[in-house]
Amino acid sequence: MAEGKLLILGGTTLAVALAKAVAELGLSAVYSLAGRTQARPLPGMAMRAAGFGGAQALTAYLAAENILAVIDATHAYAGQISANAEAACQTAKLPLLRLENPPWQKRTGDQWINVPDISAARDAAADIAARVFVSTGRQGMAAFADDGRCWWLARVIAPGDDLPALANGRYLFARGPFAMRDELHLLSIHEIRAVISKNAGGTASQAKITAARELKLPVIMIDRPDGGAAARVDSVEAAMAWLQICLV
Ligand code: NAP
């Protein structure tokens, strides 16, 4: 990418895989994180960890850093940054690609209850279970903080001041990928009776869905938000092919 850089909006396993592929090719790129948790270094890749300050500020960043293309590899549920990237790239007339895992598909034996958002997930769980595993990420934990209807076992990557105390529950701190055997053990020893999940797709957090199927537990699945209008691919290979076209 002569004279300019690629901006990767990250925070997912897929984004890390893309960053590694881009670094291996020796392309000039910046990997951006929201800065909520401690970033792991990516060899050969410049990194930044903080919000940009909204769509307008992102537009200014694109110009100041001589960004020539953007790949939005943020989580399927990180709607704000994706909307900002779309607006900023439109203003700056830059190519934008969305890289995301396809959603998991329901399989035989799955007992999924689909809900539109995190509050609906919490209420659906309270109707059917006393002990609930919540793996929806730190952003939504306020919905569970004062709710004593269930005992909430909430898994997030790391502690932080942004996490509200849970009146009836506890946090577990762990970073995926998670193994099926460990997920089965976790759900069993805590006598979990329902799982709340986003439909992240991919393999890093899929084991809890498989474990719930095996244990015949319901999964309250929060629907994906509208994915926006950017061109979309679901693999690092496809993103790299798109990048080759941007390079010429
Ligand atoms: P969000 O609601 O879409 O974003 C909120 C704000 O955080 C954005 O407006 C932006 O701030 C900043 N931001 C988000 N991602 C950023 C990035 N990659 N680089 C720089 N700034 C970023 O996102 P979220 O749901 O809070 O997720 C935050 C991060 O966690 C994302 O990187 C996402 O990939 C990752 N993540 C999210 C989930 C999830 O379930 N939501 C799950 C796993 C990982 P400014 O407006 O100030 O620029």
Coordinates of C-alpha atoms and ligand atoms in Angstrom, one line a residue:
M1 CA 0.0 0.0 0.0
A2 CA 2.3 2.7 -1.3
E3 CA 2.7 5.8 0.9
G4 CA -0.4 4.9 2.9
K5 CA -1.7 2.6 5.6
L6 CA -4.5 0.1 6.2
L7 CA -6.6 0.6 9.3
I8 CA -7.9 -2.6 10.9
L9 CA -10.7 -2.1 13.5
G10 CA -10.2 -5.0 15.8
G11 CA -11.1 -6.6 19.0
T12 CA -11.9 -10.1 17.8
T13 CA -10.1 -13.4 17.1
L14 CA -10.8 -12.9 13.4
A15 CA -9.2 -9.4 13.5
V16 CA -6.1 -10.8 15.1
A17 CA -5.8 -13.5 12.4
L18 CA -6.2 -10.7 9.8
A19 CA -3.5 -8.6 11.5
K20 CA -1.1 -11.5 11.5
A21 CA -1.7 -12.1 7.8
V22 CA -1.2 -8.4 7.0
A23 CA 2.0 -8.2 9.1
E24 CA 3.4 -11.3 7.3
L25 CA 3.0 -9.6 4.0
G26 CA 4.8 -6.6 5.4
L27 CA 2.0 -4.2 4.6
S28 CA 1.8 -0.9 6.5
A29 CA -1.1 -1.1 8.9
V30 CA -2.5 0.1 12.2
Y31 CA -4.6 -2.2 14.4
S32 CA -7.1 -0.3 16.5
L33 CA -8.8 -1.4 19.7
A34 CA -11.4 0.4 21.9
G35 CA -9.0 0.2 24.9
R36 CA -11.4 -1.6 27.3
T37 CA -8.9 -4.4 28.1
Q38 CA -5.2 -4.8 28.1
A39 CA -4.1 -5.3 24.5
R40 CA -1.9 -8.2 23.5
P41 CA 1.0 -7.1 21.3
L42 CA 0.9 -8.1 17.6
P43 CA 4.4 -8.5 16.2
G44 CA 5.1 -6.3 13.1
M45 CA 1.9 -4.3 13.6
A46 CA 1.4 -0.7 14.9
M47 CA -1.3 -0.6 17.5
R48 CA -3.6 2.0 19.1
A49 CA -6.1 1.4 21.9
A50 CA -8.7 4.1 22.4
G51 CA -11.9 5.5 20.8
F52 CA -11.4 8.0 18.1
G53 CA -14.1 10.4 19.5
G54 CA -16.9 9.7 17.0
A55 CA -17.4 9.5 13.3
Q56 CA -16.1 13.0 12.5
A57 CA -13.0 12.5 14.6
L58 CA -12.4 9.1 12.8
T59 CA -12.6 10.9 9.5
A60 CA -9.9 13.3 10.7
Y61 CA -7.8 10.4 11.9
L62 CA -8.0 8.7 8.5
A63 CA -6.6 11.9 6.8
A64 CA -4.0 12.6 9.5
E65 CA -2.6 9.0 9.4
N66 CA -2.8 8.7 5.6
I67 CA -5.1 5.7 5.7
L68 CA -5.9 4.3 2.3
A69 CA -8.4 1.6 3.2
V70 CA -10.3 0.3 6.3
I71 CA -11.2 -3.2 7.3
D72 CA -13.8 -3.3 10.0
A73 CA -13.2 -6.6 11.8
T74 CA -15.0 -5.6 15.1
H75 CA -17.5 -7.9 16.7
A76 CA -20.8 -8.4 15.0
Y77 CA -22.5 -6.6 18.0
A78 CA -20.2 -3.6 18.0
G79 CA -22.7 -1.5 16.0
Q80 CA -21.5 2.0 16.9
I81 CA -17.9 1.7 15.7
S82 CA -19.1 0.0 12.5
A83 CA -21.6 2.8 11.8
N84 CA -18.8 5.3 12.5
A85 CA -16.5 3.5 10.1
E86 CA -19.1 3.6 7.4
A87 CA -19.8 7.3 7.8
A88 CA -16.1 8.2 8.0
C89 CA -15.1 6.1 4.9
Q90 CA -18.0 7.6 3.0
T91 CA -16.9 11.1 3.8
A92 CA -13.2 10.4 3.1
K93 CA -14.1 8.3 0.0
L94 CA -12.1 5.4 1.2
P95 CA -12.7 1.7 0.6
L96 CA -14.3 -0.1 3.6
L97 CA -14.6 -3.9 4.1
R98 CA -16.5 -5.6 6.8
L99 CA -15.0 -8.9 8.1
E100 CA -17.1 -11.0 10.4
N101 CA -17.9 -14.6 11.2
P102 CA -21.1 -16.0 9.8
P103 CA -23.5 -16.6 12.6
W104 CA -23.8 -20.1 14.2
Q105 CA -26.7 -22.1 12.8
K106 CA -29.1 -24.0 15.1
R107 CA -28.4 -27.7 15.1
T108 CA -30.4 -30.8 16.1
G109 CA -30.7 -30.8 19.9
D110 CA -30.2 -27.0 20.3
Q111 CA -32.8 -25.3 22.5
W112 CA -32.4 -21.7 21.4
I113 CA -34.7 -18.9 22.5
N114 CA -34.1 -15.9 20.2
V115 CA -34.4 -12.5 21.8
P116 CA -33.8 -9.0 20.4
D117 CA -31.5 -7.6 23.1
I118 CA -29.8 -8.0 26.4
S119 CA -32.7 -7.0 28.6
A120 CA -35.0 -9.4 26.8
A121 CA -32.4 -12.1 27.3
R122 CA -32.2 -11.4 31.1
D123 CA -36.0 -11.5 31.4
A124 CA -36.3 -14.7 29.4
A125 CA -33.6 -16.3 31.6
A126 CA -35.4 -15.3 34.8
D127 CA -38.5 -17.0 33.5
I128 CA -36.9 -20.4 33.1
A129 CA -33.7 -20.8 35.2
A130 CA -32.3 -20.0 38.7
R131 CA -28.6 -20.2 37.7
V132 CA -27.5 -18.6 34.4
F133 CA -24.2 -18.4 32.6
V134 CA -23.8 -15.0 30.9
S135 CA -21.1 -14.6 28.2
T136 CA -22.3 -11.5 26.4
G137 CA -19.3 -9.3 27.1
R138 CA -18.6 -6.6 29.6
Q139 CA -20.6 -4.0 27.8
G140 CA -24.0 -5.4 28.8
M141 CA -23.4 -6.2 32.5
A142 CA -25.3 -3.3 33.9
A143 CA -28.5 -5.2 32.9
F144 CA -27.7 -7.9 35.4
A145 CA -26.2 -5.9 38.2
D146 CA -29.3 -5.4 40.4
D147 CA -31.4 -8.3 39.2
G148 CA -31.8 -10.9 41.9
R149 CA -34.1 -13.2 40.0
C150 CA -31.3 -15.5 39.0
W151 CA -27.7 -16.2 40.1
W152 CA -25.6 -14.9 37.2
L153 CA -22.2 -16.4 36.4
A154 CA -20.7 -13.8 34.1
R155 CA -17.6 -14.4 32.1
V156 CA -15.6 -11.5 30.8
I157 CA -12.0 -11.2 29.6
A158 CA -10.5 -9.2 32.6
P159 CA -11.5 -7.2 35.6
G160 CA -12.0 -3.5 35.3
D161 CA -13.6 -0.4 36.9
D162 CA -16.3 -0.5 34.2
L163 CA -17.8 -3.7 35.5
P164 CA -20.7 -3.2 37.9
A165 CA -20.9 -5.4 41.0
L166 CA -23.4 -8.2 40.7
A167 CA -25.9 -8.3 43.6
N168 CA -26.6 -11.9 42.9
G169 CA -23.8 -13.5 41.0
R170 CA -20.1 -13.4 40.3
Y171 CA -17.6 -12.8 37.5
L172 CA -15.2 -15.2 35.9
F173 CA -12.2 -13.8 34.1
A174 CA -10.9 -15.7 31.1
R175 CA -10.0 -15.1 27.5
G176 CA -11.0 -17.6 24.8
P177 CA -10.7 -19.8 22.8
F178 CA -12.5 -22.1 25.2
A179 CA -12.4 -25.9 25.0
M180 CA -15.5 -28.0 25.0
R181 CA -14.3 -30.1 28.0
D182 CA -13.7 -27.0 30.1
E183 CA -17.1 -25.5 29.1
L184 CA -18.9 -28.7 30.1
H185 CA -17.1 -28.7 33.4
L186 CA -17.9 -25.1 34.1
L187 CA -21.6 -25.4 33.3
S188 CA -21.8 -28.5 35.4
I189 CA -20.0 -27.5 38.6
H190 CA -21.9 -24.2 38.8
E191 CA -25.3 -26.1 38.2
I192 CA -26.1 -23.7 35.3
R193 CA -29.6 -24.2 33.9
A194 CA -29.5 -21.6 31.0
V195 CA -26.9 -19.8 28.9
I196 CA -27.2 -16.3 27.5
S197 CA -25.1 -15.7 24.4
K198 CA -24.6 -13.5 21.4
N199 CA -24.5 -15.2 18.1
A200 CA -20.8 -14.4 17.6
G201 CA -20.0 -17.2 15.1
G202 CA -16.5 -18.6 14.7
T203 CA -14.9 -21.2 16.8
A204 CA -13.3 -19.2 19.7
S205 CA -16.5 -19.2 21.8
Q206 CA -18.5 -21.9 20.2
A207 CA -17.8 -24.6 22.7
K208 CA -20.3 -23.2 25.2
I209 CA -23.0 -23.6 22.6
T210 CA -22.0 -27.2 22.0
A211 CA -21.7 -27.9 25.7
A212 CA -25.2 -26.5 26.3
R213 CA -26.6 -28.8 23.6
E214 CA -24.9 -31.8 25.2
L215 CA -26.2 -30.9 28.7
K216 CA -29.7 -30.2 27.2
L217 CA -29.6 -26.6 28.4
P218 CA -31.5 -23.7 26.7
V219 CA -29.4 -21.0 25.1
I220 CA -31.0 -17.6 25.1
M221 CA -29.5 -16.2 21.9
I222 CA -29.4 -12.4 21.3
D223 CA -30.2 -11.6 17.7
R224 CA -27.5 -9.9 15.6
P225 CA -28.0 -6.2 15.0
D226 CA -28.4 -4.8 11.5
G227 CA -25.0 -5.3 9.8
G228 CA -24.8 -2.0 7.9
A229 CA -24.2 -1.6 4.2
A230 CA -20.4 -2.2 3.8
A231 CA -19.1 -4.9 1.5
R232 CA -18.8 -8.0 3.6
V233 CA -16.5 -11.1 3.8
D234 CA -16.3 -13.9 6.3
S235 CA -12.7 -15.1 6.1
V236 CA -9.2 -13.7 6.4
E237 CA -8.4 -15.1 2.9
A238 CA -11.3 -13.2 1.3
A239 CA -10.2 -10.0 3.2
M240 CA -6.6 -10.4 1.9
A241 CA -7.9 -10.9 -1.7
W242 CA -9.9 -7.6 -1.3
L243 CA -6.8 -5.9 0.0
Q244 CA -4.8 -7.0 -3.0
I245 CA -7.3 -5.3 -5.2
C246 CA -7.0 -2.1 -3.1
L247 CA -3.3 -2.2 -3.5
V248 CA -3.2 -1.9 -7.3
Ligands
NAP1 P1 -19.3 -0.2 20.0 O1 -20.5 0.0 20.9 O2 -19.6 -0.3 18.6 O3 -18.3 1.1 20.2 C1 -18.4 2.0 21.2 C2 -17.3 3.0 21.0 O4 -16.0 2.4 21.3 C3 -17.1 3.4 19.6 O5 -18.0 4.5 19.2 C4 -15.6 3.8 19.6 O6 -15.4 5.1 20.3 C5 -15.0 2.8 20.4 N1 -14.5 1.6 19.7 C6 -15.1 0.4 19.5 N2 -14.3 -0.4 18.8 C7 -13.2 0.3 18.6 C8 -12.0 0.0 17.9 N3 -11.8 -1.3 17.4 N4 -11.0 0.9 17.8 C9 -11.2 2.2 18.3 N5 -12.3 2.5 19.0 C10 -13.3 1.6 19.1 O7 -18.4 -1.4 20.5 P2 -18.5 -2.3 21.7 O8 -19.6 -3.2 21.6 O9 -18.3 -1.4 22.9 O10 -17.1 -3.1 21.5 C11 -15.9 -2.5 21.8 C12 -14.8 -3.4 21.3 O11 -14.9 -4.7 21.8 C13 -14.8 -3.6 19.8 O12 -13.5 -3.4 19.3 C14 -15.3 -5.0 19.5 O13 -14.7 -5.6 18.4 C15 -14.9 -5.7 20.8 N6 -15.8 -6.8 21.2 C16 -17.1 -6.5 21.3 C17 -18.1 -7.4 21.7 C18 -19.5 -7.2 21.8 O14 -20.3 -8.1 22.1 N7 -20.0 -5.9 21.6 C19 -17.6 -8.8 21.9 C20 -16.2 -9.1 21.7 C21 -15.4 -8.0 21.3 P3 -15.4 6.5 19.5 O15 -16.8 6.8 19.1 O16 -14.8 7.4 20.6 O17 -14.5 6.3 18.3

